[in-house]
Coordinates of C-alpha atoms in Angstrom, one line a residue:
M77 CA -12.7 -13.9 -5.4
K78 CA -13.3 -17.4 -3.1
L79 CA -12.1 -15.6 -0.1
D80 CA -14.2 -12.6 -0.6
R81 CA -17.2 -14.8 -1.0
L82 CA -16.6 -16.9 1.9
L83 CA -16.0 -14.0 4.0
G84 CA -19.8 -12.6 2.7
I85 CA -21.2 -16.3 3.3
L86 CA -19.8 -16.5 7.0
T87 CA -20.9 -13.0 7.7
I88 CA -24.5 -13.6 6.3
L89 CA -24.6 -17.1 8.3
L90 CA -23.6 -14.9 11.6
K91 CA -26.3 -12.6 11.1
N92 CA -29.2 -15.0 10.2
D93 CA -30.6 -18.1 11.9
R94 CA -30.7 -19.8 8.6
V95 CA -30.5 -19.4 4.8
T96 CA -30.8 -21.7 2.0
A97 CA -28.1 -22.4 -0.7
P98 CA -30.2 -20.9 -3.7
E99 CA -30.4 -17.7 -1.8
L100 CA -26.5 -17.5 -1.4
A101 CA -26.2 -18.7 -4.7
K102 CA -28.1 -16.0 -6.1
K103 CA -26.5 -13.1 -3.8
F104 CA -23.1 -14.3 -5.0
E105 CA -24.0 -14.7 -8.6
V106 CA -22.4 -18.6 -8.3
N107 CA -24.1 -22.0 -8.8
R108 CA -25.4 -24.1 -5.7
R109 CA -22.1 -26.5 -6.6
T110 CA -19.9 -23.8 -5.7
I111 CA -21.8 -22.9 -2.8
G112 CA -21.5 -26.4 -1.6
R113 CA -17.6 -26.2 -1.9
D114 CA -18.0 -22.9 -0.3
I115 CA -19.7 -24.5 2.9
D116 CA -17.6 -27.3 3.0
A117 CA -14.4 -24.9 3.1
L118 CA -15.9 -23.3 6.1
C119 CA -16.2 -26.6 7.8
M120 CA -12.6 -27.7 6.9
A121 CA -11.6 -24.2 8.4
G122 CA -13.6 -25.1 11.9
I123 CA -16.6 -23.2 11.4
P124 CA -19.7 -25.7 12.5
V125 CA -21.7 -25.1 9.7
I126 CA -24.9 -27.3 9.8
T127 CA -27.1 -28.3 6.7
Y128 CA -31.0 -28.8 7.2
Q129 CA -32.6 -31.1 4.5
G130 CA -36.3 -30.8 3.8
I131 CA -39.0 -28.2 3.9
G132 CA -37.9 -25.3 6.1
G133 CA -34.3 -26.4 5.6
G134 CA -31.0 -24.3 5.0
I135 CA -27.7 -23.9 6.2
S136 CA -26.7 -22.3 9.5
I137 CA -23.8 -22.2 12.0
A138 CA -24.2 -24.2 15.4
E139 CA -25.9 -22.4 18.4
G140 CA -23.2 -21.1 20.8
F141 CA -21.0 -20.1 18.0
K142 CA -23.0 -17.1 16.4
L143 CA -22.0 -13.7 17.4
D144 CA -24.0 -10.3 18.4
K145 CA -26.3 -9.0 15.4
N146 CA -24.3 -6.0 15.3
I147 CA -21.0 -7.8 14.4
L148 CA -19.7 -4.4 13.0
T149 CA -20.3 -0.6 15.0
A150 CA -21.4 2.1 13.2
D151 CA -17.6 3.6 13.6
E152 CA -16.1 0.2 12.4
L153 CA -18.6 0.2 9.2
S154 CA -17.8 4.2 8.6
G155 CA -14.0 3.1 8.4
M156 CA -14.6 0.4 5.7
I157 CA -16.7 2.5 3.7
A158 CA -13.6 4.9 3.8
A159 CA -11.3 2.5 3.1
L160 CA -13.1 1.1 0.2
K161 CA -13.4 4.6 -1.2
G162 CA -9.7 4.9 -0.8
I163 CA -9.0 1.8 -3.1
G164 CA -12.1 2.7 -5.3
S165 CA -9.6 5.8 -6.1
I166 CA -7.2 3.7 -7.7
S167 CA -9.1 1.2 -9.0
P168 CA -10.6 1.1 -12.7
Q169 CA -14.1 0.6 -11.0
S170 CA -15.6 0.8 -7.6
N171 CA -17.8 -1.8 -6.1
I172 CA -18.4 -0.4 -2.6
E173 CA -22.1 -0.9 -2.6
R174 CA -21.9 -4.2 -4.0
T175 CA -19.4 -5.3 -1.7
L176 CA -21.4 -3.9 1.3
D177 CA -24.4 -5.6 0.5
K178 CA -22.5 -8.9 0.3
L179 CA -21.5 -8.1 3.8
H180 CA -25.1 -7.6 4.5
V181 CA -24.8 -4.0 5.8
S182 CA -28.4 -3.6 7.2
S183 CA -30.4 -0.2 6.9
S184 CA -30.5 -0.2 10.7
S185 CA -27.1 0.6 10.9
V186 CA -27.6 4.1 10.3
I187 CA -24.6 4.5 8.0
S188 CA -24.4 6.8 5.3
M189 CA -22.4 6.2 2.2
C190 CA -21.5 9.9 2.5
E191 CA -18.6 9.0 5.0
P192 CA -17.1 12.5 6.1
I193 CA -13.7 10.8 5.8
I194 CA -12.4 10.8 2.2
I195 CA -9.3 8.9 1.0
D196 CA -7.8 9.6 -2.2
L197 CA -4.7 7.2 -3.1
S198 CA -4.6 8.2 -6.6
S199 CA -1.8 10.6 -8.1
H200 CA -1.2 12.6 -10.8
G201 CA -0.5 9.5 -13.0
K202 CA -3.7 7.6 -11.8
G203 CA -4.5 6.1 -15.1
Q204 CA -0.7 4.6 -15.3
I205 CA -0.9 3.7 -11.6
T206 CA -4.1 1.7 -11.8
D207 CA -2.5 -0.3 -14.8
K208 CA 0.3 -1.2 -13.3
I209 CA -1.6 -1.9 -9.9
E210 CA -4.1 -4.4 -11.9
L211 CA -1.0 -6.2 -13.6
I212 CA 0.9 -6.8 -10.6
K213 CA -2.2 -7.9 -8.5
R214 CA -2.5 -10.5 -11.6
G215 CA 0.7 -11.5 -11.0
V216 CA 0.8 -11.9 -7.2
L217 CA -2.2 -13.8 -7.5
E218 CA -1.3 -16.0 -10.1
T219 CA 2.3 -16.6 -8.6
R220 CA 3.5 -15.4 -11.8
M221 CA 6.9 -13.3 -12.2
I222 CA 6.9 -9.8 -13.6
E223 CA 9.7 -7.6 -15.3
F224 CA 10.2 -4.0 -15.8
D225 CA 12.7 -1.2 -16.2
Y226 CA 13.4 0.3 -13.0
Y227 CA 14.6 4.2 -13.0
Y228 CA 17.0 5.3 -10.5
E229 CA 19.8 7.5 -9.8
K230 CA 22.5 5.8 -11.5
G231 CA 20.5 5.0 -14.7
V232 CA 17.8 2.1 -15.8
L233 CA 17.8 -1.6 -15.1
R234 CA 15.8 -4.4 -16.4
R235 CA 14.5 -6.1 -13.3
R236 CA 12.5 -9.5 -12.7
I237 CA 10.8 -10.3 -9.7
E238 CA 8.3 -12.8 -7.9
P239 CA 5.6 -10.3 -6.8
Y240 CA 4.2 -10.4 -3.2
F241 CA 2.6 -7.3 -2.0
I242 CA 1.6 -3.9 -3.3
I243 CA 1.9 -1.4 -0.9
F244 CA 1.0 2.5 0.0
Q245 CA 3.5 3.7 2.3
W246 CA 5.6 7.0 2.3
A247 CA 2.9 8.7 0.7
A248 CA 3.9 6.7 -2.4
W249 CA 2.9 3.2 -3.9
Y250 CA 5.4 0.3 -4.1
V251 CA 5.7 -3.4 -5.1
F252 CA 7.6 -5.6 -2.7
G253 CA 8.9 -9.1 -4.0
F254 CA 12.1 -11.2 -4.5
C255 CA 14.4 -9.8 -7.1
L256 CA 16.1 -12.4 -8.9
D257 CA 18.9 -10.4 -9.9
R258 CA 19.7 -9.3 -6.5
R259 CA 18.5 -12.8 -4.9
D260 CA 17.1 -10.7 -2.0
W261 CA 13.8 -8.8 -1.0
R262 CA 13.3 -5.6 -2.5
L263 CA 10.7 -2.4 -2.7
F264 CA 10.2 -0.9 -5.8
K265 CA 8.7 2.2 -6.2
L266 CA 5.7 2.0 -9.0
L267 CA 6.3 5.8 -10.5
R268 CA 9.9 4.5 -11.3
L269 CA 8.5 1.2 -12.6
W270 CA 7.9 1.2 -16.6
N271 CA 7.2 -1.2 -19.3
I272 CA 5.9 -3.5 -17.1
T273 CA 5.4 -7.4 -18.5
L274 CA 3.6 -10.2 -17.0
C275 CA 5.6 -13.1 -17.6
D276 CA 4.2 -16.6 -18.3
D277 CA 7.1 -18.3 -15.8
K278 CA 5.3 -19.0 -12.3
Y279 CA 7.0 -19.2 -9.1
T280 CA 6.7 -21.2 -5.8
Q281 CA 6.1 -18.7 -2.9
R282 CA 9.0 -18.1 -0.5
C283 CA 8.6 -17.9 3.4
I284 CA 9.2 -14.0 3.9
P285 CA 11.5 -13.4 6.8
P286 CA 10.1 -11.7 9.7
E287 CA 12.5 -8.9 9.6
K288 CA 11.7 -8.2 5.9
R289 CA 8.0 -8.0 6.8
D290 CA 8.8 -4.7 8.8
F291 CA 9.1 -2.4 5.4
N292 CA 10.6 0.6 7.4
M293 CA 13.8 -1.5 8.2
L294 CA 14.3 -2.2 4.6
Y295 CA 15.2 1.8 4.5
E296 CA 17.8 2.3 7.6
S297 CA 18.1 6.0 8.6
N298 CA 21.6 6.1 8.3
I299 CA 22.1 9.8 7.3
K300 CA 22.1 12.0 10.2
L301 CA 21.5 15.5 9.3
T302 CA 21.8 18.5 11.2
A303 CA 20.5 22.0 9.6
L304 CA 19.6 25.6 10.4
F305 CA 16.4 26.7 8.7
D306 CA 15.0 30.1 8.5
I307 CA 12.0 30.9 10.7
S308 CA 10.2 31.7 7.3
V309 CA 10.0 27.8 6.5
K310 CA 8.6 26.7 9.8
Y311 CA 5.4 25.8 8.3
Q312 CA 7.0 23.3 5.8
L313 CA 9.2 21.6 8.5
V314 CA 5.8 21.3 10.5
E315 CA 3.9 20.0 7.6
T316 CA 6.3 17.1 6.9
Y317 CA 7.9 16.3 10.2
G318 CA 5.6 17.8 12.8
L319 CA 5.7 20.0 15.8
D320 CA 8.9 18.7 17.3
C321 CA 11.1 18.3 14.6
F322 CA 13.0 21.5 15.4
I323 CA 14.6 23.5 18.2
K324 CA 14.0 27.1 18.1
T325 CA 17.1 29.2 18.7
D326 CA 18.2 32.5 18.3
E327 CA 19.8 31.9 14.8
G328 CA 16.9 29.7 13.4
L329 CA 15.1 26.5 13.7
L330 CA 17.9 23.7 14.6
F331 CA 16.6 20.4 12.6
Q332 CA 18.2 17.2 13.5
F333 CA 16.6 14.0 11.5
G334 CA 17.8 10.8 10.0
F335 CA 17.4 10.3 6.2
T336 CA 17.8 7.1 4.2
N337 CA 18.0 8.5 0.7
R338 CA 21.0 10.8 0.0
E339 CA 19.4 11.7 -3.6
F340 CA 16.4 12.7 -1.9
L341 CA 18.0 14.6 0.9
I342 CA 20.0 16.5 -1.5
G343 CA 16.9 17.4 -3.4
W344 CA 14.9 18.3 -0.5
L345 CA 17.4 20.7 0.9
L346 CA 18.1 22.6 -2.5
G347 CA 14.4 23.3 -2.3
F348 CA 14.8 25.5 0.4
G349 CA 17.3 27.8 -1.4
D350 CA 19.2 30.1 0.8
K351 CA 16.6 29.4 3.9
V352 CA 18.8 26.6 5.4
K353 CA 22.0 26.0 6.0
V354 CA 23.7 22.2 6.6
L355 CA 25.9 21.9 9.7
E356 CA 26.5 18.2 9.1
P357 CA 27.4 16.1 7.4
L358 CA 30.2 18.1 5.9
D359 CA 30.1 16.0 2.8
I360 CA 26.3 16.9 2.3
A361 CA 27.1 20.5 3.1
E362 CA 29.7 20.3 0.5
E363 CA 27.4 18.7 -1.9
I364 CA 25.2 21.5 -1.5
K365 CA 27.8 24.5 -2.1
I366 CA 28.9 22.7 -5.3
A367 CA 25.2 22.5 -6.8
A368 CA 24.8 26.1 -5.7
E369 CA 27.5 27.4 -7.6
N370 CA 26.8 25.4 -10.6
I371 CA 23.4 26.7 -10.5
L372 CA 24.7 30.0 -10.4
L373 CA 27.3 29.5 -13.2
K374 CA 24.1 28.4 -15.3
Y375 CA 22.5 31.7 -14.9
K376 CA 25.8 33.3 -15.7
K377 CA 26.0 32.1 -19.1
T378 CA 22.6 33.4 -19.9

């Protein structure tokens, strides 16, 4: 990808007094003409790149512009390795070593590939997620629309969107784009997205409103739950919402929190069985009661 190559070339130039075009071409596996266009692109971006002709010539960055030799600290490199390993967990193939080599990471940096932080972004359906991510990524890079079946609480809908970002947030993968059916920006969960098709139709990129870039704002916490949990499930509350999510009382753990998705909330509460009592909202409490009665009826029939 050109942007990756430009970043790699810039990093090499910042760390070396002078390099030659053949050296860069060999490292990035392209021809010298491509390197020449890349150098022109760096100049157009405001980077003062100078080309010297003849014996001892090469490519360099003007004096006064270079950074310290240690562009990345050991901690920063460790973070980069951890991040690359995380991406590698959902990519069909991992090119960590090759990427770091292109960024000219030297052995003197005292960095081990055995980074103590392990980030695994894959799920139980890793292969399916990987295929979806690769196809959506093609759609974003080639500005091509995608279509898919989307499963939600009311059934299945066929959606057509202009994809912009693939996001890992709230412990799940999403695609963010402009939905042509809703005529608005939407997030779609990849695990609910099936039969995806990369369309031939291309789209012109839209300007994303600043408020739409705050993905947390897309899901407003409009359900204010107040519930009393049994002390025995304290660890589950701490695991999900932290130590300060409840107040300890004589009757149990008083939990107050905002939720965005009613379906998720009902399922989450039912998972606690008789270890929780919903105090507010009353309609949520009633729905839990009806669900419990229906469960009881199913077992009475057997």
